[in-house]
XYZ file of C-alpha atoms in Angstrom:
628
model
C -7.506 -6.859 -36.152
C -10.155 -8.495 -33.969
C -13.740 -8.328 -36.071
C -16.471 -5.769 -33.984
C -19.888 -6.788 -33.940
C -22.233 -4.249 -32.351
C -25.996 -4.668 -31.403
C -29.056 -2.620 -32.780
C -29.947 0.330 -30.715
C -33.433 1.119 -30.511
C -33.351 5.010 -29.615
C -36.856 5.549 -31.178
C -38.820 2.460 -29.936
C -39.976 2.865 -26.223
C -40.667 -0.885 -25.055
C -44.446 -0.961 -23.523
C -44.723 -0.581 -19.818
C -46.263 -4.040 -19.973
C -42.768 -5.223 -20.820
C -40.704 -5.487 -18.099
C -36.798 -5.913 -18.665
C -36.023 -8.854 -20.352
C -32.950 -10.405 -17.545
C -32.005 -13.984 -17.807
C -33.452 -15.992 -14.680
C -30.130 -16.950 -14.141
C -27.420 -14.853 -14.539
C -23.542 -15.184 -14.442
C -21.668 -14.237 -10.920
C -18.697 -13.911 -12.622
C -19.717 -10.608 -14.917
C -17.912 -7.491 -14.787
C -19.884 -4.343 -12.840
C -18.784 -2.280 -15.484
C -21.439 -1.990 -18.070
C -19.928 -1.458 -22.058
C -23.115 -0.837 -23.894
C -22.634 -2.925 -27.241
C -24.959 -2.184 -29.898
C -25.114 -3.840 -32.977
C -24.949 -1.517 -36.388
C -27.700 -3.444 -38.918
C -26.368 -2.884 -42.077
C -29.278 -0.766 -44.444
C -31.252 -2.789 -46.006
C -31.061 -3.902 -49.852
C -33.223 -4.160 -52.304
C -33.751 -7.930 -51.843
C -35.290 -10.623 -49.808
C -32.558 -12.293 -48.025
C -32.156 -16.021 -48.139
C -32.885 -18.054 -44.834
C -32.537 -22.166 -44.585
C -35.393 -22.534 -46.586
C -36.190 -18.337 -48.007
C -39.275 -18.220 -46.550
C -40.044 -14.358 -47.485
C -39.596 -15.379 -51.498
C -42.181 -18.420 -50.508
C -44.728 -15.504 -49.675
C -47.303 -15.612 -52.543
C -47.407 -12.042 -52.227
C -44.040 -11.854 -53.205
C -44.843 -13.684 -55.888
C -47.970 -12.297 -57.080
C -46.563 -8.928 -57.147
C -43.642 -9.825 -59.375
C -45.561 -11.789 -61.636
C -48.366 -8.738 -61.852
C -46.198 -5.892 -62.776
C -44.121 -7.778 -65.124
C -47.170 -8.508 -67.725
C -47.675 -11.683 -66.439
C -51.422 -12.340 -66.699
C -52.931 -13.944 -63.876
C -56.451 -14.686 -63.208
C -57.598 -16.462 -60.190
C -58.403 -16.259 -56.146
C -56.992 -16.835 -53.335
C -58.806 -19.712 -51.305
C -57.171 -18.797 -48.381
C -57.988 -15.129 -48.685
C -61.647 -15.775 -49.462
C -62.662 -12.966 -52.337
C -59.453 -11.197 -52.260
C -58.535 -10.879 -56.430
C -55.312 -9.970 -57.771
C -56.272 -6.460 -57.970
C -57.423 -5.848 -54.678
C -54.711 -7.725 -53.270
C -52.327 -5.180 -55.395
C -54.491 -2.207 -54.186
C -53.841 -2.842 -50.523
C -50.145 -3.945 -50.511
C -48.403 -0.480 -49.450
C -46.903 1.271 -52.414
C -43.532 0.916 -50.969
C -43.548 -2.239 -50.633
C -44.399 -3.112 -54.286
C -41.348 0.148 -54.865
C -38.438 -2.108 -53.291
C -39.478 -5.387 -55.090
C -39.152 -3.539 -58.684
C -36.354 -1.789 -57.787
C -35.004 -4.822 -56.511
C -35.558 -7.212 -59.590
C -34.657 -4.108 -61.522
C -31.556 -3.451 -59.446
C -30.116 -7.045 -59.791
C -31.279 -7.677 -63.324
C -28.827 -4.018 -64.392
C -26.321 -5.513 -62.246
C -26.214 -9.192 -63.865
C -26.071 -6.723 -67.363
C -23.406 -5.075 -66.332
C -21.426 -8.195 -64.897
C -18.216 -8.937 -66.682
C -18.416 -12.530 -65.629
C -15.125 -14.183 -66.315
C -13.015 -11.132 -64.082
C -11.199 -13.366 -62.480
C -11.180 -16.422 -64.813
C -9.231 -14.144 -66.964
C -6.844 -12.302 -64.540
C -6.093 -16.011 -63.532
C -5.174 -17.172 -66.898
C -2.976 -14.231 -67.379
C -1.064 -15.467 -64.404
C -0.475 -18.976 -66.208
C -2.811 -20.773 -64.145
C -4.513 -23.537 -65.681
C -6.868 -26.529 -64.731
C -4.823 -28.948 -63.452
C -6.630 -31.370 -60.309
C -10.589 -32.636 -61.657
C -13.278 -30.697 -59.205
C -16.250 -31.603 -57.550
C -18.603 -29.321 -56.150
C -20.805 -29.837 -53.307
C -23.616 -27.480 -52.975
C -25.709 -26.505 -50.056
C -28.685 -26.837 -48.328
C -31.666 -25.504 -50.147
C -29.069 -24.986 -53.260
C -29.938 -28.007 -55.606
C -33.233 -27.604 -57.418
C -35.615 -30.811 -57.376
C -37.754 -31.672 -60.136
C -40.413 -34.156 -60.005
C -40.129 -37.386 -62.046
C -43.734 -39.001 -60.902
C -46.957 -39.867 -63.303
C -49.256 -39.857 -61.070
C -52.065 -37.505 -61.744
C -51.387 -35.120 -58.960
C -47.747 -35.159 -60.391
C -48.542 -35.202 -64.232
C -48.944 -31.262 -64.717
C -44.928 -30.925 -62.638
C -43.482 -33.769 -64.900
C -39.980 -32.530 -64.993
C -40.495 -29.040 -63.702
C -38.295 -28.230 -60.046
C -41.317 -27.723 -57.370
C -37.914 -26.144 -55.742
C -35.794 -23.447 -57.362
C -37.645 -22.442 -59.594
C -40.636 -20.098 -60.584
C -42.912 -23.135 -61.088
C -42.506 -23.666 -57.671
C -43.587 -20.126 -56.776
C -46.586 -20.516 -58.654
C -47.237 -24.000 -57.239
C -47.405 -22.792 -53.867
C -49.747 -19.631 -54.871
C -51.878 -21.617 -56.620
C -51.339 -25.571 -55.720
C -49.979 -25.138 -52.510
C -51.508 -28.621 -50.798
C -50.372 -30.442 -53.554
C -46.973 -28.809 -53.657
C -46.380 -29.640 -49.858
C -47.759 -33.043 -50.594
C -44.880 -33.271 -53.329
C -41.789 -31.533 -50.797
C -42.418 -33.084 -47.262
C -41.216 -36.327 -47.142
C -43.086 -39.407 -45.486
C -42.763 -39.901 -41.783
C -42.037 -42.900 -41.102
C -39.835 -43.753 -44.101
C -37.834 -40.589 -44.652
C -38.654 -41.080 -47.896
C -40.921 -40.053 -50.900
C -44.382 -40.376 -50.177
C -46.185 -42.897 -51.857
C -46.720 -42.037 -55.894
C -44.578 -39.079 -55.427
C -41.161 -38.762 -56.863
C -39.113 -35.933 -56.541
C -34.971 -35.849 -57.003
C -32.102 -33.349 -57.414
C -31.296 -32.305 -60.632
C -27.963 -33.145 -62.037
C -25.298 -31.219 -63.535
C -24.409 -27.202 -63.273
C -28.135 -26.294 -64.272
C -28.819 -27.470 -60.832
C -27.346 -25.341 -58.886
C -25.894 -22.812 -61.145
C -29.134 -20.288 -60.404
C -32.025 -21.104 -57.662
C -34.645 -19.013 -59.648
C -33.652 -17.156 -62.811
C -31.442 -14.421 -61.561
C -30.382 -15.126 -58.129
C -27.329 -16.890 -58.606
C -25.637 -19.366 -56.187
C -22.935 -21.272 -57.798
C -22.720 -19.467 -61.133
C -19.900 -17.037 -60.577
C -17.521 -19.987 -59.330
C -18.587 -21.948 -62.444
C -17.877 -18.863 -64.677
C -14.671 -18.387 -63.362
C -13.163 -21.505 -63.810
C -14.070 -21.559 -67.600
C -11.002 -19.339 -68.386
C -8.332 -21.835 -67.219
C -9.640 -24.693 -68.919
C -12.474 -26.118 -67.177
C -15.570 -27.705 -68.471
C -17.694 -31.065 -68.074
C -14.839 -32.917 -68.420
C -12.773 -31.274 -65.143
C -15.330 -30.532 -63.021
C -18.837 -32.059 -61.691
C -21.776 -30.910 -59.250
C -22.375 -33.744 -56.901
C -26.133 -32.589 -56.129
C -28.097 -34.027 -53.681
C -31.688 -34.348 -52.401
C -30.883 -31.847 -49.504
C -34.369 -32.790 -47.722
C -32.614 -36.533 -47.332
C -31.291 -38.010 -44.230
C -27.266 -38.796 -44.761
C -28.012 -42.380 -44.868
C -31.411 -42.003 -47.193
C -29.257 -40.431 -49.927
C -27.462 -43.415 -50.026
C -30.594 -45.593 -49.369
C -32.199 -44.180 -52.184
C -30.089 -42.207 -54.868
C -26.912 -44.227 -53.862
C -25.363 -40.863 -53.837
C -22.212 -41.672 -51.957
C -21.429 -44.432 -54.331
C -22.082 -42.247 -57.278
C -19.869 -39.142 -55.721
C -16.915 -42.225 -54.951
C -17.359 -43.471 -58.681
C -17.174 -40.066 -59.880
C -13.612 -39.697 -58.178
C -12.215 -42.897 -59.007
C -12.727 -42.052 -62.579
C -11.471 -38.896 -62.385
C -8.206 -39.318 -60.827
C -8.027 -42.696 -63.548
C -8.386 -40.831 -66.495
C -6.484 -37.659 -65.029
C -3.699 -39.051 -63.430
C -4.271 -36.287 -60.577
C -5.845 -36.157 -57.360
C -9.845 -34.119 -56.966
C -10.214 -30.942 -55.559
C -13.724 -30.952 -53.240
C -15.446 -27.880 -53.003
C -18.153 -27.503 -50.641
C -20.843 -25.092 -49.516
C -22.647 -24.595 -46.074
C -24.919 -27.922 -45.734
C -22.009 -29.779 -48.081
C -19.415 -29.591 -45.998
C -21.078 -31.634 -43.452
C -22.074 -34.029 -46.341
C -17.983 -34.089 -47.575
C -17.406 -34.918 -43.657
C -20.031 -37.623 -43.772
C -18.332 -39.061 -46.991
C -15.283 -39.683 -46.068
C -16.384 -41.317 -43.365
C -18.771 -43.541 -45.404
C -16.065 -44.187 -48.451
C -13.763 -45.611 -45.712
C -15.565 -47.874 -43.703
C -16.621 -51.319 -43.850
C -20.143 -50.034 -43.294
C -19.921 -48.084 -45.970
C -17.802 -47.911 -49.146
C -15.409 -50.011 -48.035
C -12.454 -48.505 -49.650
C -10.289 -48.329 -46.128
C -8.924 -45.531 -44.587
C -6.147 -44.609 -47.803
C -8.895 -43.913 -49.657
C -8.789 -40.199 -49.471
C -4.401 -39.984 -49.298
C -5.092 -41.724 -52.866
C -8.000 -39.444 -54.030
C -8.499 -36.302 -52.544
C -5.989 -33.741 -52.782
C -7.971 -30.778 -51.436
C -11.344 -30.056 -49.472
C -12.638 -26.321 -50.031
C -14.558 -25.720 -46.927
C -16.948 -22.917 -48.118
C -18.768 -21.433 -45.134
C -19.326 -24.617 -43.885
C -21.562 -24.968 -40.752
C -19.538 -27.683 -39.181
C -21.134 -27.752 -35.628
C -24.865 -26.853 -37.328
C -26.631 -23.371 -36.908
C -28.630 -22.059 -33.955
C -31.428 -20.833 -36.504
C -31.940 -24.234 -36.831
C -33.148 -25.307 -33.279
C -35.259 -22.170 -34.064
C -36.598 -23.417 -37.375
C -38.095 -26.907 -35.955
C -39.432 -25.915 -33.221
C -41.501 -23.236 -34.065
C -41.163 -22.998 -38.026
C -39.637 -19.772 -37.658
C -36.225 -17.821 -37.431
C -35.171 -14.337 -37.592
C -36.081 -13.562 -41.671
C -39.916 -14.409 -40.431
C -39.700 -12.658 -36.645
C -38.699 -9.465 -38.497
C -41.340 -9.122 -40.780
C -43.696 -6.487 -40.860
C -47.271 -6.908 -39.258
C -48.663 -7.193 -42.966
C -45.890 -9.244 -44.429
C -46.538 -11.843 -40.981
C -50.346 -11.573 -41.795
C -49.407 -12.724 -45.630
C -47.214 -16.101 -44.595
C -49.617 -17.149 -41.942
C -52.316 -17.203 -44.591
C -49.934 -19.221 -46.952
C -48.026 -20.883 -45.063
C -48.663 -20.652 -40.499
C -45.954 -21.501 -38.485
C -47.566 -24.815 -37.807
C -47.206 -25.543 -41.699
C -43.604 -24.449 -41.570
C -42.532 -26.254 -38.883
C -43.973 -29.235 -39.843
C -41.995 -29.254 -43.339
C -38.439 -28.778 -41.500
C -39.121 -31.663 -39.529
C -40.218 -33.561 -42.519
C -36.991 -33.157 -44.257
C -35.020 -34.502 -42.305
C -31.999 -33.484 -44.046
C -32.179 -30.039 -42.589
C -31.669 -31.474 -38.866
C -28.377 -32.394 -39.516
C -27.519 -28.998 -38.762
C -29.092 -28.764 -35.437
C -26.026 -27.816 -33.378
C -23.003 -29.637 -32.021
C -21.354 -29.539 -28.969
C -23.994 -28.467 -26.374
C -23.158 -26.199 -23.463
C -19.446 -27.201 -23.782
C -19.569 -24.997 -27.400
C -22.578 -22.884 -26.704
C -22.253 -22.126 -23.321
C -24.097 -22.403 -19.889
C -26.229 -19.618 -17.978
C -22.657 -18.981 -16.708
C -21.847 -17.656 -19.586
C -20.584 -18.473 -23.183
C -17.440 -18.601 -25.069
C -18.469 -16.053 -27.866
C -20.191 -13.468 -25.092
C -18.964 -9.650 -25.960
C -17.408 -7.782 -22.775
C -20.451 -5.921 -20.949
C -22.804 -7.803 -22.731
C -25.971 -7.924 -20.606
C -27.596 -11.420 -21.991
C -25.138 -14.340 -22.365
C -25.557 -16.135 -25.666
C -25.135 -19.023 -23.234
C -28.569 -18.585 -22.215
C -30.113 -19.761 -25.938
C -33.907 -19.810 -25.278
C -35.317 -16.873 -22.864
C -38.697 -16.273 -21.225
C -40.053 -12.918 -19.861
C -40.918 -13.475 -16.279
C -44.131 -11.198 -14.713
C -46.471 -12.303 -17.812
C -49.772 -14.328 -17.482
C -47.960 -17.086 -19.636
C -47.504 -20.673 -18.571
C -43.462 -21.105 -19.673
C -40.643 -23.059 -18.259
C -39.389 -22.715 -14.514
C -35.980 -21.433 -16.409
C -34.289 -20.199 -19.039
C -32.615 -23.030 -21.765
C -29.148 -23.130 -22.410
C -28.278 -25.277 -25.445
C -28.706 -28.921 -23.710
C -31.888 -28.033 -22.140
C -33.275 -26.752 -26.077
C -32.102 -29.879 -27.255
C -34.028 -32.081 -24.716
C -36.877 -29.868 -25.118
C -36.818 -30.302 -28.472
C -36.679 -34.039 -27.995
C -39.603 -34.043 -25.607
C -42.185 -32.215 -27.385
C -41.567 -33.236 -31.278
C -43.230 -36.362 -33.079
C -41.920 -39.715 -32.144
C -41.711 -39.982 -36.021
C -39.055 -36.897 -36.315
C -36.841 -37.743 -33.278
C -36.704 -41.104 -34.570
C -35.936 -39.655 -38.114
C -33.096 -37.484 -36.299
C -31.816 -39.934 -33.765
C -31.004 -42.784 -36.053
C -29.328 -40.425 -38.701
C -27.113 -38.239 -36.595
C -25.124 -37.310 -33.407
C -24.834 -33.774 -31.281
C -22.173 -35.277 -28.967
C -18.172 -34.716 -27.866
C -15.876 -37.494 -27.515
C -13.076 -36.489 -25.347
C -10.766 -39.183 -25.613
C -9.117 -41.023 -28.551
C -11.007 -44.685 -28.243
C -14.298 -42.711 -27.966
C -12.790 -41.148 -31.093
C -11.725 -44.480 -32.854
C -14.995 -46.526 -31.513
C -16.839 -44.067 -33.107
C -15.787 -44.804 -36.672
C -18.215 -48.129 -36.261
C -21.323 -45.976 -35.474
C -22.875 -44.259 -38.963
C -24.691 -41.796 -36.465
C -21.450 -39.890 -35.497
C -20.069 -39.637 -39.186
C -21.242 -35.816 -39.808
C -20.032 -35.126 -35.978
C -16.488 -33.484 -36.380
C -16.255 -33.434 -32.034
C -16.859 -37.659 -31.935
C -14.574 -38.395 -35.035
C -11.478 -37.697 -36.856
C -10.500 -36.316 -40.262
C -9.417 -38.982 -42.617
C -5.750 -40.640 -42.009
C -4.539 -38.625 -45.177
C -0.971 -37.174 -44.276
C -1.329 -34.804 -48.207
C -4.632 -33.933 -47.563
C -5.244 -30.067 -47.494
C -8.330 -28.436 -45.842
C -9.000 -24.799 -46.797
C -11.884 -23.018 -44.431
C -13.673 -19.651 -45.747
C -16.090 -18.232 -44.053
C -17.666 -14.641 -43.521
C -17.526 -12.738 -40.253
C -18.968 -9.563 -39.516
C -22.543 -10.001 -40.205
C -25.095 -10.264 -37.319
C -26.167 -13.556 -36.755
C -28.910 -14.850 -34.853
C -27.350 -16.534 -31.791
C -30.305 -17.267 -29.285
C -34.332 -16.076 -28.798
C -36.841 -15.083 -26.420
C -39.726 -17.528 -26.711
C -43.578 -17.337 -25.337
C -46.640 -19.494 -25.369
C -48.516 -18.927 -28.842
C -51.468 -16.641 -28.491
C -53.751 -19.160 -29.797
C -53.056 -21.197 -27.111
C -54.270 -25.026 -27.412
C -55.526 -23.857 -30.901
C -51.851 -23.827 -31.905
C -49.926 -27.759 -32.387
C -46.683 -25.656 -31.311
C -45.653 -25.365 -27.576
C -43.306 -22.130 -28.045
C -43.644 -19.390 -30.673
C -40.872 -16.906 -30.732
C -41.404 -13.862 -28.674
C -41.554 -10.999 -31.695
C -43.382 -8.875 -29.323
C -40.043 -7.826 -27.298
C -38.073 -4.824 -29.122
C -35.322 -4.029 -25.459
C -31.666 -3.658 -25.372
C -29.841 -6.640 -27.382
C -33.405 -8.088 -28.119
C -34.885 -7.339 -31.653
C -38.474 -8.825 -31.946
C -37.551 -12.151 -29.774
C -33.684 -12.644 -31.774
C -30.911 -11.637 -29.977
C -27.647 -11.377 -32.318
C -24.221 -12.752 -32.184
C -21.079 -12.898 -34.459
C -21.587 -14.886 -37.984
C -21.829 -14.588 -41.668
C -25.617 -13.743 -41.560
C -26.406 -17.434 -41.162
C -24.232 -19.658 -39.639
C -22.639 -18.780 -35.754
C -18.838 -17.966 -36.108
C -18.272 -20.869 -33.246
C -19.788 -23.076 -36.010
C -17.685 -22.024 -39.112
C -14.666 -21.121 -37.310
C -14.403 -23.512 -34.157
C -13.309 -26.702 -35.985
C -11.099 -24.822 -38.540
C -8.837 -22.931 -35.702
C -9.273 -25.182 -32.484
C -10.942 -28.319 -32.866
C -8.586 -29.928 -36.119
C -5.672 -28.819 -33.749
C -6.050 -31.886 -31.852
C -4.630 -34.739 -32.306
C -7.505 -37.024 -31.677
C -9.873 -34.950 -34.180
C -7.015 -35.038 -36.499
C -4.366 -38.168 -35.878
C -2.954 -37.986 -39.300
C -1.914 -34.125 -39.388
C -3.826 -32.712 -41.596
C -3.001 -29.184 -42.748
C -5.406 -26.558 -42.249
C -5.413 -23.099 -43.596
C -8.244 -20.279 -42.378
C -8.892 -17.564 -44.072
C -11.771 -14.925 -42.493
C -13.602 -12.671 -44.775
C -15.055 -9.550 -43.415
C -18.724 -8.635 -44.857
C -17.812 -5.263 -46.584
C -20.998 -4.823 -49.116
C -21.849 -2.309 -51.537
C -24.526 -0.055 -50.381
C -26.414 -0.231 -53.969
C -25.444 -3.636 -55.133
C -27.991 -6.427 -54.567
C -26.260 -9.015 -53.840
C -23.220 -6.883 -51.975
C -20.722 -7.059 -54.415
C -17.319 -8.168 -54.647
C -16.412 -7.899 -51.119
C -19.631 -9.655 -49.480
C -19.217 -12.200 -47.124
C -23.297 -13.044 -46.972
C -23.620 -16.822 -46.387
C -24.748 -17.289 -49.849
C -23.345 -14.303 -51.412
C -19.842 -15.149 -50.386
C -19.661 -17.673 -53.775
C -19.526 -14.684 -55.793
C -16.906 -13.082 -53.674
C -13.951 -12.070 -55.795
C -11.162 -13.264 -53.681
C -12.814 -16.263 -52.806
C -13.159 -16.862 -56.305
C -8.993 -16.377 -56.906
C -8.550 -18.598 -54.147
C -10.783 -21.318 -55.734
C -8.843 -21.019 -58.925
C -5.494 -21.251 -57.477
C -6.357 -24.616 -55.129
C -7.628 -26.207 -58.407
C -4.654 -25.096 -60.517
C -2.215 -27.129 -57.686
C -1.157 -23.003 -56.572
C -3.049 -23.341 -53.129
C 0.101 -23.295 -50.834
C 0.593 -19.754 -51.580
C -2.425 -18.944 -49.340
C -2.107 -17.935 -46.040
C -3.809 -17.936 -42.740
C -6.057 -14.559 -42.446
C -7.976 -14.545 -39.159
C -9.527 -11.359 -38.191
C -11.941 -12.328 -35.818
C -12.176 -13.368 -31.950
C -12.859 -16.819 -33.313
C -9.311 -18.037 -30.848
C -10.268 -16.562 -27.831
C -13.830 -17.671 -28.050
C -12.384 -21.145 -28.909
C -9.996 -21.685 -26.012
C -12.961 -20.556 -23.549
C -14.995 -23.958 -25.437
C -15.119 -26.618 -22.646
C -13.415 -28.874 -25.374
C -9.976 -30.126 -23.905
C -7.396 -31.938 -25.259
C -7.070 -35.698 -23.668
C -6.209 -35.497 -20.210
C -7.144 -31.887 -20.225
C -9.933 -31.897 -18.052
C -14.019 -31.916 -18.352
């Protein structure tokens, strides 16, 4: 059955008569007269912060403050930014609610951890004779790794070995060191690397991704799991990463590629079997960029058996393979849906800690995170004509990804953006010292015939761009693609001027004022896992691998769709979640894991229950000869 996404209705929220209806300045001459209202169901919301690219709500200080207060933790000091406001004040005026949800929500997922049995499906596998049988390597995510600092200087000294990410030091860093801490995250301009005197790295092994701060789990279930049938140190490895990187600084600097190609050599040597690669959001672009790198004379230089020989199987876990749309979001304003939606107070909070300015100057200063600006352009994401994923009756086209109200005393754009016109926007207002950053690192092309295809296996820049190069020449190799559906994902935005005006550094702020129709607060929603666009997870894995210039060596591909079916009480939506994040502790995710490591993965089958075909044969993405 096809997956149904359906918009918020506002029934109680009257739009101001200031607002006039929100239409596209261009609009398709192709739609249907008749009018389907869609409205999109948000789920009710849980007793938890959810997780954007970089969680800005747990970043609040508030947030922090709060917790830290009511659980005996004894703090004494001001906020600077807040002039006199003391803990206890600051306590007095949150709203009592608000303080409500965040113990029931610690509560709520520190009973549910208690209550965990966490080796469920370890066990039911190992009753089933499954054992570990091919040595794995897990690839985390963006945001996933913790980094620790490893400098002596003496702003560094007092975080010697603690993570100023993922952890609670770095909640208490920002509250209460916040200019150093940023000092200590963003990296330097013009290198793309540490700053001077600073040195911060990923930690290493399952501690560094196992739990981002004590509690909220990421990779822990998956590691759990595959105790029961025999894995441990020996079988399986983390290959974390300095997410904040540029693909060709982890190599620069950690020589992270060589490490991860060492680490597989040795396995396979000493197990006499091929690795299993699992991989996570952010990762699977990295395993992309890898095999790229471990083939190519301007890289490993293994040549292109190197993966027949190595890899057996790539996990692709939710993997945003053409980049997220939260992202163009993200950089050029510092914000995204998790910070439109915020309350008046919560908004007054993070601008005091951390202003849009400040946020959007840390994206672009890890550059990392704009490798998942998206891929494709207009021919994936559409046109003011319309867009491949658009719902029928839908009354703004997703293809139409950056919106301005017309009738307002605002200077904006002549026109609405699609995708190509964000992207040279982007490109035209942004630091010479970020697009240079971006430009030399990565690619947001197609190539449409095979030699643009083959040429671009010279050109480093196109290595994490599955539409301008091909899957490895590995006839054995098996790709696996899970990914959520059913979650409403933000898909494009209404944007205005910022209300500072030249004040501001930022050209566009997102336009949170507009509550209309499909529009909630300046996000309009589309079909996803919460994070990451359904034409990004799913478009490669059903479409784009189909053809034989994106995949010359026949590579099999099995899809399997999860619909997000949380529990109503549970935290982190229990077994049947299909949350970007929360999906790793997904129970039949979790089987599936277990049987592709214990050499069982050909029992799995194809599962597709979204649109994710249709919307993929509409892509203006041909094979050669085809056209465009």
């Amino acid at each position: 059955m096809a997956t149904t996404l359906r918009r918020r209705k506002h029934g109680d929220e009257t739009p101001s008569e200031s607002s006039p209806v929100p239409t596209p300045r261009k609009t398709s001459p192709s739609r249907s007269h008749e009018k389907i209202k869609i409205v999109h169901h948000r789920p009710k919301k849980t007793k938890r912060s959810y997780v954007g690219v970089l969680i800005l709500g747990t970043l609040i200080g508030l947030v922090a403050a709060g917790f830290f207060a009511k659980n005996d933790f004894k703090i004494d000091f001001d906020f600077p930014e807040l002039g006199d406001l003391s803990m206890e004040s600051l306590l007095e005026v949150i709203p009592a609610g608000f303080m409500k949800d965040i113990r029931e929500m610690v509560a709520g997922e520190r009973d549910h951890l208690e209550s965990y049995d966490a080796f469920t499906v370890g066990d039911k596998a190992s009753a089933e004779g499954l054992t570990a049988h091919h040595p794995m390597v897990i690839v985390p995510g963006v945001i996933s790794t913790g980094l620790e600092s490893w400098g002596t200087n003496n702003a560094s000294r007092p975080y010697y070995r603690k993570r100023l990410w993922g952890s609670w030091t770095m909640m208490r860093a920002l509250v209460m060191d916040k200019e150093n801490w940023k000092r200590h995250i963003m990296l330097d301009k013009k290198t793309g690397l540490d700053p001077p005197g600073i040195r911060l790295q990923a930690a290493q092994g399952f501690d560094a991704t196992d739990f981002f701060i004590t509690g909220y789990w990421i990779w822990n279930k998956v590691v759990e799991n595959l105790g029961p049938i025999g894995y441990d140190t020996r079988s399986a490895y983390t290959a974390a990463y300095d997410w904040r990187l540029a693909y060709p600084n982890l190599e620069k600097r950690d020589q992270y590629f060589t490490r991860l190609r060492a680490h597989i050599e040795t396995a396979v040597e000493i197990s006499k079997e091929k690795v299993v690669l699992t991989s996570h959001s952010m990762g699977s672009q990295v395993v992309f960029y890898f095999m790229h790198w471990v083939a190519s004379p301007l890289g490993g230089n293994r040549g292109d058996d190197w993966v027949e020989k190595h890899i057996a199987s790539w996990i692709n876990v939710s993997g945003c393979m053409l980049g997220a749309a939260k992202d163009v979001a993200a950089i050029l304003s510092g914000e995204m849906r998790d910070t439109a939606q915020l309350n008046a107070f919560a908004v007054y909070g993070l601008e005091k800690f951390l202003s849009k300015e400040e946020r959007a100057e840390m994206f672009r200063r890890m550059p990392g995170i704009s490798s998942m600006l998206p891929m494709g352009g207009n021919a994936i994401w559409g046109d003011l004509n319309g867009a491949p994923d658009d719902l029928p009756g839908q009354e703004l086209s997703f293809g139409s990804f950056i919106n301005f109200r017309s009738g307002q005393n605002w200077t904006i754009p002549e026109k609405n953006f699609t995708m190509d016109d964000a992207m040279t926007y982007l490109w035209n207002t942004t630091e010479e010292w970020y697009q240079e950053q971006v430009k030399k690192s990565y690619s947001q092309g197609i190539a449409h015939t095979t030699k643009e295809v083959n040429e671009n296996e010279k050109d480093p820049r196109k290595w994490i761009n599955p539409l301008e190069t091909r899957l490895p020449l590995a006839p054995s190799l098996k790709i696996y693609c899970f990914y959520g559906v059913g979650k409403p994902t933000e898909r494009a935005y209404y944007y205005r001027r910022p209300l500072m005006g030249p004040l501001s550094s930022l050209n566009l702020t997102i336009d949170t004022g507009l509550i209309q129709g499909e529009v909630d607060r300046g996000v309009i929603l589309g079909e996803g896992d919460g994070t990451v666009n359904l034409m990004s997870t799913g478009y490669m894995c059903n479409k784009g691998w189909k053809m034989k210039r994106y995949n010359p060596a026949g590579v099999k591909i099995t899809v399997v769709e999860m619909p997000h079916e949380p529990e109503r009480f549970n935290p982190r939506g229990g077994p049947n979640t299909a949350d970007h994040v929360d999906i790793l502790g997904r129970q039949n995710l979790n089987e599936y894991i277990l049987r592709i490591a214990a050499g069982k993965g050909d029992d799995i089958q194809d599962n597709i229950i979204s649109n994710i075909k249709e919307y993929a044969e509409k892509a203006k993405v041909y094979e050669e000869g085809g056209g465009i």
